[in-house]
Amino acid sequence: MVDHALQRRAVLADLYAGRVGALEVCDASPYLQRAAQRLGVTTDRTCPVCRKLPLDQVLWVYGEAIGDADGTARTEGQVSALASAHPDFAVYEVEVCQGCGWNHLVRTWRAGTPGTQPARRSRRREA
Ligand SMILES: [Zn+2]
């Protein structure tokens, strides 16, 4: 498990000090915001930038072992299901503000069950 809190604090320190602009750090794409709304959970942490809304937190999964799920947002339940069915893949926990677009990596870790079968990749990838 890798905690990205230090990096997050550094970005926020730069923002508060005026070394970077809010536009540079509040760059969540509409796709990321929608994924967080649909598949994520709302935390009790207030957005550190606009200080208006609670942050959403969403999981992204990456790896050859999960086939078509590679590079998609997932609920916690879906990540658990993937982890019990397939070998090693990476999970990225991302926080997103629906208001100002602040987003940052919170934690990353590896998941999966050794000895299980990698998922097949279908020929046609969903856009
Ligand atoms: Zn915000």
Tab-separated table of N, CA, C and O and ligand atoms in Angstrom:
chain	number	residue	atom	x	y	z
A	1	MET	N	0.847	-1.204	0.000
A	1	MET	CA	0.000	0.000	0.000
A	1	MET	C	0.880	1.250	0.000
A	1	MET	O	1.750	1.398	0.841
A	2	VAL	N	0.668	2.109	-0.958
A	2	VAL	CA	1.418	3.366	-1.032
A	2	VAL	C	0.465	4.507	-0.738
A	2	VAL	O	-0.579	4.648	-1.380
A	3	ASP	N	0.815	5.300	0.271
A	3	ASP	CA	0.004	6.449	0.651
A	3	ASP	C	0.558	7.696	-0.032
A	3	ASP	O	1.748	7.959	0.050
A	4	HIS	N	-0.301	8.426	-0.722
A	4	HIS	CA	0.160	9.598	-1.465
A	4	HIS	C	-0.126	10.916	-0.743
A	4	HIS	O	-0.190	11.966	-1.358
A	5	ALA	N	-0.299	10.828	0.586
A	5	ALA	CA	-0.655	12.006	1.370
A	5	ALA	C	0.411	13.098	1.309
A	5	ALA	O	0.095	14.282	1.249
A	6	LEU	N	1.680	12.687	1.298
A	6	LEU	CA	2.758	13.684	1.271
A	6	LEU	C	2.721	14.498	-0.014
A	6	LEU	O	2.824	15.726	0.000
A	7	GLN	N	2.550	13.786	-1.119
A	7	GLN	CA	2.495	14.430	-2.425
A	7	GLN	C	1.277	15.361	-2.483
A	7	GLN	O	1.345	16.473	-3.015
A	8	ARG	N	0.169	14.891	-1.902
A	8	ARG	CA	-1.061	15.679	-1.881
A	8	ARG	C	-0.839	16.965	-1.095
A	8	ARG	O	-1.209	18.050	-1.529
A	9	ARG	N	-0.187	16.837	0.061
A	9	ARG	CA	0.090	18.022	0.880
A	9	ARG	C	0.985	19.003	0.135
A	9	ARG	O	0.814	20.213	0.237
A	10	ALA	N	1.961	18.464	-0.618
A	10	ALA	CA	2.884	19.320	-1.365
A	10	ALA	C	2.132	20.113	-2.438
A	10	ALA	O	2.371	21.310	-2.619
A	11	VAL	N	1.210	19.444	-3.124
A	11	VAL	CA	0.425	20.126	-4.161
A	11	VAL	C	-0.431	21.222	-3.531
A	11	VAL	O	-0.494	22.348	-4.040
A	12	LEU	N	-1.054	20.889	-2.389
A	12	LEU	CA	-1.911	21.877	-1.727
A	12	LEU	C	-1.090	23.048	-1.193
A	12	LEU	O	-1.525	24.201	-1.258
A	13	ALA	N	0.112	22.757	-0.693
A	13	ALA	CA	0.985	23.824	-0.192
A	13	ALA	C	1.347	24.768	-1.329
A	13	ALA	O	1.339	25.990	-1.163
A	14	ASP	N	1.640	24.197	-2.501
A	14	ASP	CA	1.944	25.015	-3.675
A	14	ASP	C	0.748	25.872	-4.064
A	14	ASP	O	0.892	27.027	-4.445
A	15	LEU	N	-0.429	25.282	-3.951
A	15	LEU	CA	-1.646	26.013	-4.310
A	15	LEU	C	-1.880	27.181	-3.345
A	15	LEU	O	-2.094	28.319	-3.762
A	16	TYR	N	-1.803	26.885	-2.042
A	16	TYR	CA	-2.062	27.926	-1.042
A	16	TYR	C	-1.022	29.050	-1.130
A	16	TYR	O	-1.299	30.196	-0.840
A	17	ALA	N	0.207	28.677	-1.540
A	17	ALA	CA	1.278	29.667	-1.637
A	17	ALA	C	1.244	30.407	-2.970
A	17	ALA	O	2.054	31.297	-3.208
A	18	GLY	N	0.337	30.002	-3.845
A	18	GLY	CA	0.217	30.685	-5.136
A	18	GLY	C	1.232	30.239	-6.167
A	18	GLY	O	1.381	30.873	-7.205
A	19	ARG	N	1.960	29.139	-5.875
A	19	ARG	CA	2.951	28.657	-6.836
A	19	ARG	C	2.300	27.915	-8.003
A	19	ARG	O	2.861	27.824	-9.083
A	20	VAL	N	1.127	27.376	-7.779
A	20	VAL	CA	0.336	26.818	-8.880
A	20	VAL	C	-1.075	27.385	-8.769
A	20	VAL	O	-1.522	27.773	-7.683
A	21	GLY	N	-1.769	27.438	-9.893
A	21	GLY	CA	-3.125	27.971	-9.905
A	21	GLY	C	-4.146	26.871	-9.694
A	21	GLY	O	-3.864	25.694	-9.903
A	22	ALA	N	-5.341	27.265	-9.240
A	22	ALA	CA	-6.404	26.295	-9.002
A	22	ALA	C	-6.771	25.551	-10.288
A	22	ALA	O	-7.116	24.374	-10.263
A	23	LEU	N	-6.658	26.238	-11.410
A	23	LEU	CA	-6.998	25.585	-12.680
A	23	LEU	C	-6.091	24.396	-12.964
A	23	LEU	O	-6.486	23.435	-13.592
A	24	GLU	N	-4.841	24.499	-12.492
A	24	GLU	CA	-3.893	23.422	-12.755
A	24	GLU	C	-4.164	22.184	-11.906
A	24	GLU	O	-3.875	21.074	-12.316
A	25	VAL	N	-4.676	22.383	-10.709
A	25	VAL	CA	-4.884	21.227	-9.828
A	25	VAL	C	-6.335	20.761	-9.816
A	25	VAL	O	-6.632	19.653	-9.408
A	26	CYS	N	-7.247	21.611	-10.266
A	26	CYS	CA	-8.660	21.235	-10.301
A	26	CYS	C	-9.022	20.860	-11.733
A	26	CYS	O	-9.834	21.503	-12.383
A	27	ASP	N	-8.371	19.805	-12.201
A	27	ASP	CA	-8.474	19.462	-13.613
A	27	ASP	C	-9.193	18.132	-13.834
A	27	ASP	O	-8.936	17.426	-14.805
A	28	ALA	N	-10.081	17.752	-12.890
A	28	ALA	CA	-10.819	16.499	-13.058
A	28	ALA	C	-11.627	16.555	-14.355
A	28	ALA	O	-12.309	17.540	-14.612
A	29	SER	N	-11.516	15.514	-15.147
A	29	SER	CA	-12.288	15.473	-16.381
A	29	SER	C	-13.739	15.155	-16.027
A	29	SER	O	-14.024	14.571	-14.981
A	30	PRO	N	-14.678	15.545	-16.898
A	30	PRO	CA	-16.084	15.186	-16.665
A	30	PRO	C	-16.243	13.676	-16.507
A	30	PRO	O	-17.074	13.207	-15.736
A	31	TYR	N	-15.410	12.916	-17.208
A	31	TYR	CA	-15.455	11.458	-17.130
A	31	TYR	C	-15.111	10.982	-15.721
A	31	TYR	O	-15.791	10.134	-15.138
A	32	LEU	N	-14.045	11.570	-15.153
A	32	LEU	CA	-13.636	11.208	-13.796
A	32	LEU	C	-14.713	11.615	-12.790
A	32	LEU	O	-15.056	10.861	-11.881
A	33	GLN	N	-15.271	12.806	-12.956
A	33	GLN	CA	-16.306	13.267	-12.024
A	33	GLN	C	-17.550	12.382	-12.092
A	33	GLN	O	-18.132	12.039	-11.074
A	34	ARG	N	-17.940	11.997	-13.301
A	34	ARG	CA	-19.113	11.123	-13.444
A	34	ARG	C	-18.854	9.765	-12.826
A	34	ARG	O	-19.714	9.202	-12.154
A	35	ALA	N	-17.658	9.224	-13.059
A	35	ALA	CA	-17.303	7.913	-12.499
A	35	ALA	C	-17.351	7.966	-10.980
A	35	ALA	O	-17.843	7.052	-10.321
A	36	ALA	N	-16.847	9.063	-10.410
A	36	ALA	CA	-16.823	9.190	-8.952
A	36	ALA	C	-18.241	9.284	-8.396
A	36	ALA	O	-18.547	8.751	-7.338
A	37	GLN	N	-19.107	9.944	-9.144
A	37	GLN	CA	-20.490	10.113	-8.703
A	37	GLN	C	-21.244	8.785	-8.774
A	37	GLN	O	-22.016	8.435	-7.898
A	38	ARG	N	-20.974	8.053	-9.852
A	38	ARG	CA	-21.722	6.830	-10.122
A	38	ARG	C	-21.200	5.659	-9.298
A	38	ARG	O	-21.966	4.846	-8.797
A	39	LEU	N	-19.872	5.536	-9.174
A	39	LEU	CA	-19.277	4.325	-8.613
A	39	LEU	C	-18.552	4.570	-7.294
A	39	LEU	O	-18.193	3.629	-6.603
A	40	GLY	N	-18.324	5.837	-6.981
A	40	GLY	CA	-17.551	6.130	-5.788
A	40	GLY	C	-18.415	6.256	-4.540
A	40	GLY	O	-19.620	6.027	-4.578
A	41	VAL	N	-17.767	6.642	-3.457
A	41	VAL	CA	-18.468	6.907	-2.208
A	41	VAL	C	-18.165	8.352	-1.806
A	41	VAL	O	-17.110	8.885	-2.120
A	42	THR	N	-19.107	8.958	-1.117
A	42	THR	CA	-18.878	10.307	-0.621
A	42	THR	C	-18.216	10.203	0.744
A	42	THR	O	-18.685	9.479	1.611
A	43	THR	N	-17.097	10.897	0.912
A	43	THR	CA	-16.350	10.818	2.164
A	43	THR	C	-16.822	11.929	3.113
A	43	THR	O	-17.643	12.766	2.745
A	44	ASP	N	-16.279	11.943	4.327
A	44	ASP	CA	-16.592	13.035	5.251
A	44	ASP	C	-15.493	14.096	5.213
A	44	ASP	O	-15.419	14.962	6.071
A	45	ARG	N	-14.633	14.020	4.192
A	45	ARG	CA	-13.584	15.029	4.050
A	45	ARG	C	-14.070	16.140	3.121
A	45	ARG	O	-14.531	15.879	2.022
A	46	THR	N	-13.948	17.368	3.575
A	46	THR	CA	-14.333	18.504	2.750
A	46	THR	C	-13.226	18.792	1.746
A	46	THR	O	-12.050	18.614	2.044
A	47	CYS	N	-13.610	19.247	0.570
A	47	CYS	CA	-12.641	19.570	-0.470
A	47	CYS	C	-11.635	20.592	0.066
A	47	CYS	O	-12.022	21.629	0.608
A	48	PRO	N	-10.323	20.315	-0.083
A	48	PRO	CA	-9.314	21.227	0.450
A	48	PRO	C	-9.168	22.503	-0.380
A	48	PRO	O	-8.485	23.437	0.033
A	49	VAL	N	-9.797	22.558	-1.542
A	49	VAL	CA	-9.630	23.717	-2.412
A	49	VAL	C	-10.829	24.669	-2.306
A	49	VAL	O	-10.685	25.825	-1.917
A	50	CYS	N	-12.032	24.172	-2.633
A	50	CYS	CA	-13.190	25.075	-2.584
A	50	CYS	C	-13.816	25.098	-1.189
A	50	CYS	O	-14.562	26.014	-0.855
A	51	ARG	N	-13.524	24.086	-0.373
A	51	ARG	CA	-14.035	23.972	0.995
A	51	ARG	C	-15.556	24.021	1.073
A	51	ARG	O	-16.134	24.494	2.061
A	52	LYS	N	-16.202	23.587	-0.006
A	52	LYS	CA	-17.666	23.640	-0.038
A	52	LYS	C	-18.295	22.266	-0.010
A	52	LYS	O	-19.313	22.054	0.636
A	53	LEU	N	-17.698	21.336	-0.752
A	53	LEU	CA	-18.335	20.037	-0.928
A	53	LEU	C	-17.492	18.928	-0.318
A	53	LEU	O	-16.266	19.033	-0.259
A	54	PRO	N	-18.179	17.844	0.116
A	54	PRO	CA	-17.418	16.667	0.548
A	54	PRO	C	-16.790	15.995	-0.670
A	54	PRO	O	-17.337	16.058	-1.774
A	55	LEU	N	-15.650	15.372	-0.472
A	55	LEU	CA	-14.958	14.710	-1.581
A	55	LEU	C	-15.581	13.351	-1.866
A	55	LEU	O	-15.967	12.628	-0.955
A	56	ASP	N	-15.679	13.024	-3.133
A	56	ASP	CA	-16.028	11.668	-3.541
A	56	ASP	C	-14.728	10.887	-3.685
A	56	ASP	O	-13.688	11.454	-4.015
A	57	GLN	N	-14.816	9.596	-3.460
A	57	GLN	CA	-13.639	8.761	-3.603
A	57	GLN	C	-13.984	7.574	-4.491
A	57	GLN	O	-15.003	6.933	-4.285
A	58	VAL	N	-13.163	7.317	-5.483
A	58	VAL	CA	-13.487	6.257	-6.433
A	58	VAL	C	-12.247	5.420	-6.719
A	58	VAL	O	-11.123	5.903	-6.596
A	59	LEU	N	-12.460	4.158	-7.054
A	59	LEU	CA	-11.357	3.234	-7.300
A	59	LEU	C	-11.200	2.987	-8.795
A	59	LEU	O	-12.191	2.795	-9.508
A	60	TRP	N	-9.949	2.998	-9.278
A	60	TRP	CA	-9.629	2.649	-10.661
A	60	TRP	C	-8.748	1.427	-10.628
A	60	TRP	O	-7.888	1.306	-9.747
A	61	VAL	N	-8.952	0.531	-11.568
A	61	VAL	CA	-8.166	-0.701	-11.593
A	61	VAL	C	-7.362	-0.787	-12.885
A	61	VAL	O	-7.845	-0.401	-13.952
A	62	TYR	N	-6.134	-1.288	-12.739
A	62	TYR	CA	-5.232	-1.376	-13.887
A	62	TYR	C	-4.494	-2.706	-13.879
A	62	TYR	O	-4.031	-3.142	-12.823
A	63	GLY	N	-4.381	-3.335	-15.033
A	63	GLY	CA	-3.556	-4.535	-15.134
A	63	GLY	C	-4.026	-5.457	-16.232
A	63	GLY	O	-5.220	-5.519	-16.536
A	64	GLU	N	-3.075	-6.175	-16.819
A	64	GLU	CA	-3.395	-7.158	-17.856
A	64	GLU	C	-4.298	-8.252	-17.302
A	64	GLU	O	-5.157	-8.780	-18.004
A	65	ALA	N	-4.110	-8.587	-16.014
A	65	ALA	CA	-4.797	-9.738	-15.436
A	65	ALA	C	-6.310	-9.569	-15.368
A	65	ALA	O	-7.044	-10.545	-15.216
A	66	ILE	N	-6.795	-8.337	-15.487
A	66	ILE	CA	-8.243	-8.133	-15.363
A	66	ILE	C	-8.903	-7.838	-16.707
A	66	ILE	O	-10.069	-7.443	-16.764
A	67	GLY	N	-8.163	-8.061	-17.788
A	67	GLY	CA	-8.763	-8.003	-19.120
A	67	GLY	C	-9.419	-6.674	-19.411
A	67	GLY	O	-8.809	-5.622	-19.281
A	68	ASP	N	-10.688	-6.743	-19.801
A	68	ASP	CA	-11.403	-5.534	-20.221
A	68	ASP	C	-11.619	-4.533	-19.090
A	68	ASP	O	-11.947	-3.376	-19.339
A	69	ALA	N	-11.474	-4.969	-17.847
A	69	ALA	CA	-11.669	-4.054	-16.720
A	69	ALA	C	-10.468	-3.107	-16.557
A	69	ALA	O	-10.562	-2.101	-15.854
A	70	ASP	N	-9.372	-3.400	-17.236
A	70	ASP	CA	-8.154	-2.585	-17.153
A	70	ASP	C	-8.465	-1.115	-17.464
A	70	ASP	O	-9.034	-0.810	-18.510
A	71	GLY	N	-8.112	-0.230	-16.534
A	71	GLY	CA	-8.286	1.201	-16.774
A	71	GLY	C	-9.699	1.709	-16.581
A	71	GLY	O	-10.066	2.735	-17.136
A	72	THR	N	-10.492	1.011	-15.785
A	72	THR	CA	-11.871	1.451	-15.545
A	72	THR	C	-12.089	1.773	-14.066
A	72	THR	O	-11.340	1.315	-13.198
A	73	ALA	N	-13.137	2.554	-13.790
A	73	ALA	CA	-13.540	2.848	-12.413
A	73	ALA	C	-14.443	1.723	-11.922
A	73	ALA	O	-15.225	1.166	-12.702
A	74	ARG	N	-14.338	1.400	-10.634
A	74	ARG	CA	-15.098	0.289	-10.069
A	74	ARG	C	-15.567	0.618	-8.670
A	74	ARG	O	-14.941	1.405	-7.968
A	75	THR	N	-16.651	-0.032	-8.246
A	75	THR	CA	-17.077	0.086	-6.855
A	75	THR	C	-16.181	-0.822	-6.008
A	75	THR	O	-15.500	-1.696	-6.535
A	76	GLU	N	-16.228	-0.620	-4.684
A	76	GLU	CA	-15.439	-1.468	-3.796
A	76	GLU	C	-15.813	-2.932	-3.958
A	76	GLU	O	-14.960	-3.805	-3.945
A	77	GLY	N	-17.116	-3.195	-4.098
A	77	GLY	CA	-17.582	-4.569	-4.263
A	77	GLY	C	-17.042	-5.197	-5.540
A	77	GLY	O	-16.653	-6.368	-5.546
A	78	GLN	N	-17.026	-4.415	-6.609
A	78	GLN	CA	-16.504	-4.927	-7.885
A	78	GLN	C	-15.010	-5.194	-7.798
A	78	GLN	O	-14.523	-6.170	-8.373
A	79	VAL	N	-14.280	-4.345	-7.073
A	79	VAL	CA	-12.842	-4.558	-6.911
A	79	VAL	C	-12.599	-5.845	-6.120
A	79	VAL	O	-11.726	-6.649	-6.470
A	80	SER	N	-13.402	-6.077	-5.079
A	80	SER	CA	-13.259	-7.307	-4.297
A	80	SER	C	-13.524	-8.528	-5.160
A	80	SER	O	-12.803	-9.533	-5.070
A	81	ALA	N	-14.553	-8.437	-6.002
A	81	ALA	CA	-14.882	-9.563	-6.876
A	81	ALA	C	-13.748	-9.829	-7.867
A	81	ALA	O	-13.359	-10.982	-8.080
A	82	LEU	N	-13.198	-8.773	-8.435
A	82	LEU	CA	-12.068	-8.927	-9.355
A	82	LEU	C	-10.873	-9.539	-8.638
A	82	LEU	O	-10.178	-10.402	-9.174
A	83	ALA	N	-10.654	-9.076	-7.397
A	83	ALA	CA	-9.483	-9.532	-6.636
A	83	ALA	C	-9.577	-11.008	-6.273
A	83	ALA	O	-8.557	-11.694	-6.177
A	84	SER	N	-10.786	-11.522	-6.093
A	84	SER	CA	-10.894	-12.934	-5.729
A	84	SER	C	-10.859	-13.825	-6.969
A	84	SER	O	-10.584	-15.007	-6.872
A	85	ALA	N	-11.111	-13.233	-8.136
A	85	ALA	CA	-11.204	-14.057	-9.347
A	85	ALA	C	-9.943	-14.040	-10.201
A	85	ALA	O	-9.738	-14.932	-11.019
A	86	HIS	N	-9.105	-13.031	-10.049
A	86	HIS	CA	-7.965	-12.864	-10.951
A	86	HIS	C	-6.681	-12.576	-10.183
A	86	HIS	O	-6.722	-12.100	-9.059
A	87	PRO	N	-5.524	-12.845	-10.832
A	87	PRO	CA	-4.249	-12.533	-10.169
A	87	PRO	C	-3.964	-11.028	-10.132
A	87	PRO	O	-4.852	-10.221	-10.372
A	88	ASP	N	-2.745	-10.707	-9.855
A	88	ASP	CA	-2.265	-9.366	-9.538
A	88	ASP	C	-2.706	-8.215	-10.448
A	88	ASP	O	-2.544	-8.277	-11.660
A	89	PHE	N	-3.273	-7.179	-9.845
A	89	PHE	CA	-3.550	-5.929	-10.571
A	89	PHE	C	-3.421	-4.757	-9.603
A	89	PHE	O	-3.279	-4.954	-8.397
A	90	ALA	N	-3.443	-3.535	-10.135
A	90	ALA	CA	-3.240	-2.350	-9.307
A	90	ALA	C	-4.562	-1.626	-9.068
A	90	ALA	O	-5.411	-1.576	-9.954
A	91	VAL	N	-4.734	-1.101	-7.862
A	91	VAL	CA	-5.918	-0.323	-7.521
A	91	VAL	C	-5.477	1.093	-7.154
A	91	VAL	O	-4.544	1.271	-6.371
A	92	TYR	N	-6.108	2.084	-7.766
A	92	TYR	CA	-5.821	3.488	-7.487
A	92	TYR	C	-7.047	4.107	-6.848
A	92	TYR	O	-8.128	4.083	-7.435
A	93	GLU	N	-6.884	4.644	-5.642
A	93	GLU	CA	-7.979	5.322	-4.959
A	93	GLU	C	-7.819	6.818	-5.202
A	93	GLU	O	-6.796	7.400	-4.844
A	94	VAL	N	-8.817	7.432	-5.833
A	94	VAL	CA	-8.719	8.836	-6.246
A	94	VAL	C	-9.834	9.636	-5.583
A	94	VAL	O	-10.989	9.194	-5.547
A	95	GLU	N	-9.496	10.820	-5.058
A	95	GLU	CA	-10.529	11.683	-4.500
A	95	GLU	C	-10.860	12.773	-5.514
A	95	GLU	O	-9.984	13.265	-6.230
A	96	VAL	N	-12.149	13.102	-5.585
A	96	VAL	CA	-12.628	14.036	-6.599
A	96	VAL	C	-13.642	14.981	-5.969
A	96	VAL	O	-14.492	14.557	-5.190
A	97	CYS	N	-13.531	16.278	-6.305
A	97	CYS	CA	-14.546	17.240	-5.871
A	97	CYS	C	-15.501	17.489	-7.041
A	97	CYS	O	-15.069	17.820	-8.142
A	98	GLN	N	-16.795	17.325	-6.775
A	98	GLN	CA	-17.790	17.536	-7.837
A	98	GLN	C	-17.995	19.020	-8.110
A	98	GLN	O	-18.567	19.408	-9.127
A	99	GLY	N	-17.537	19.857	-7.163
A	99	GLY	CA	-17.729	21.287	-7.335
A	99	GLY	C	-16.633	21.913	-8.179
A	99	GLY	O	-16.857	22.352	-9.303
A	100	CYS	N	-15.412	21.934	-7.642
A	100	CYS	CA	-14.339	22.681	-8.306
A	100	CYS	C	-13.467	21.811	-9.201
A	100	CYS	O	-12.670	22.326	-9.973
A	101	GLY	N	-13.576	20.492	-9.076
A	101	GLY	CA	-12.783	19.638	-9.946
A	101	GLY	C	-11.438	19.223	-9.371
A	101	GLY	O	-10.626	18.594	-10.047
A	102	TRP	N	-11.204	19.544	-8.098
A	102	TRP	CA	-9.987	19.054	-7.443
A	102	TRP	C	-9.975	17.527	-7.518
A	102	TRP	O	-11.005	16.877	-7.331
A	103	ASN	N	-8.809	16.968	-7.812
A	103	ASN	CA	-8.677	15.510	-7.785
A	103	ASN	C	-7.255	15.147	-7.461
A	103	ASN	O	-6.315	15.845	-7.858
A	104	HIS	N	-7.088	14.079	-6.685
A	104	HIS	CA	-5.746	13.631	-6.339
A	104	HIS	C	-5.758	12.162	-5.981
A	104	HIS	O	-6.745	11.639	-5.487
A	105	LEU	N	-4.618	11.533	-6.241
A	105	LEU	CA	-4.429	10.150	-5.867
A	105	LEU	C	-4.294	10.076	-4.346
A	105	LEU	O	-3.517	10.829	-3.761
A	106	VAL	N	-5.061	9.198	-3.719
A	106	VAL	CA	-4.989	9.060	-2.269
A	106	VAL	C	-4.066	7.899	-1.902
A	106	VAL	O	-3.118	8.070	-1.144
A	107	ARG	N	-4.360	6.739	-2.433
A	107	ARG	CA	-3.566	5.545	-2.133
A	107	ARG	C	-3.549	4.626	-3.340
A	107	ARG	O	-4.472	4.634	-4.144
A	108	THR	N	-2.511	3.825	-3.448
A	108	THR	CA	-2.466	2.781	-4.465
A	108	THR	C	-2.047	1.480	-3.804
A	108	THR	O	-1.302	1.492	-2.829
A	109	TRP	N	-2.550	0.382	-4.297
A	109	TRP	CA	-2.128	-0.916	-3.774
A	109	TRP	C	-2.343	-1.997	-4.821
A	109	TRP	O	-2.981	-1.769	-5.843
A	110	ARG	N	-1.759	-3.171	-4.550
A	110	ARG	CA	-1.941	-4.312	-5.434
A	110	ARG	C	-3.036	-5.192	-4.871
A	110	ARG	O	-3.158	-5.332	-3.652
A	111	ALA	N	-3.828	-5.772	-5.742
A	111	ALA	CA	-4.869	-6.698	-5.320
A	111	ALA	C	-4.793	-7.918	-6.222
A	111	ALA	O	-4.067	-7.919	-7.219
A	112	GLY	N	-5.566	-8.946	-5.882
A	112	GLY	CA	-5.582	-10.148	-6.703
A	112	GLY	C	-5.280	-11.386	-5.891
A	112	GLY	O	-4.831	-11.293	-4.752
A	113	THR	N	-5.568	-12.542	-6.477
A	113	THR	CA	-5.351	-13.807	-5.809
A	113	THR	C	-4.419	-14.655	-6.659
A	113	THR	O	-4.770	-15.021	-7.785
A	114	PRO	N	-3.204	-14.945	-6.133
A	114	PRO	CA	-2.256	-15.753	-6.900
A	114	PRO	C	-2.866	-17.113	-7.259
A	114	PRO	O	-3.584	-17.701	-6.450
A	115	GLY	N	-2.609	-17.563	-8.476
A	115	GLY	CA	-3.092	-18.880	-8.889
A	115	GLY	C	-4.401	-18.839	-9.656
A	115	GLY	O	-4.791	-19.823	-10.269
A	116	THR	N	-5.091	-17.688	-9.624
A	116	THR	CA	-6.340	-17.586	-10.386
A	116	THR	C	-6.017	-17.231	-11.839
A	116	THR	O	-4.896	-16.864	-12.170
A	117	GLN	N	-7.021	-17.337	-12.673
A	117	GLN	CA	-6.815	-17.097	-14.109
A	117	GLN	C	-6.925	-15.623	-14.462
A	117	GLN	O	-7.845	-14.953	-14.012
A	118	PRO	N	-5.998	-15.133	-15.303
A	118	PRO	CA	-6.180	-13.768	-15.824
A	118	PRO	C	-7.457	-13.708	-16.657
A	118	PRO	O	-7.827	-14.692	-17.290
A	119	ALA	N	-8.119	-12.571	-16.651
A	119	ALA	CA	-9.332	-12.400	-17.455
A	119	ALA	C	-8.945	-12.314	-18.926
A	119	ALA	O	-7.886	-11.803	-19.269
A	120	ARG	N	-9.830	-12.794	-19.781
A	120	ARG	CA	-9.606	-12.653	-21.216
A	120	ARG	C	-9.964	-11.242	-21.643
A	120	ARG	O	-10.914	-10.668	-21.157
A	121	ARG	N	-9.215	-10.740	-22.583
A	121	ARG	CA	-9.516	-9.441	-23.151
A	121	ARG	C	-10.367	-9.683	-24.388
A	121	ARG	O	-9.996	-10.475	-25.237
A	122	SER	N	-11.511	-9.028	-24.482
A	122	SER	CA	-12.312	-9.206	-25.691
A	122	SER	C	-11.627	-8.455	-26.822
A	122	SER	O	-10.828	-7.555	-26.600
A	123	ARG	N	-11.971	-8.821	-28.058
A	123	ARG	CA	-11.283	-8.210	-29.184
A	123	ARG	C	-11.607	-6.738	-29.297
A	123	ARG	O	-10.775	-5.913	-29.582
A	124	ARG	N	-12.883	-6.448	-29.070
A	124	ARG	CA	-13.304	-5.067	-29.200
A	124	ARG	C	-13.371	-4.434	-27.809
A	124	ARG	O	-14.073	-4.945	-26.940
A	125	ARG	N	-12.645	-3.364	-27.602
A	125	ARG	CA	-12.709	-2.684	-26.313
A	125	ARG	C	-13.821	-1.680	-26.310
A	125	ARG	O	-14.070	-1.018	-27.301
A	126	GLU	N	-14.481	-1.580	-25.177
A	126	GLU	CA	-15.509	-0.551	-25.048
A	126	GLU	C	-14.843	0.819	-25.040
A	126	GLU	O	-13.771	0.979	-24.483
A	127	ALA	N	-15.467	1.756	-25.655
A	127	ALA	CA	-14.882	3.110	-25.692
A	127	ALA	C	-15.028	3.761	-24.335
A	127	ALA	O	-15.888	3.407	-23.562
B	1	ZN	ZN	-13.722	21.544	-4.453
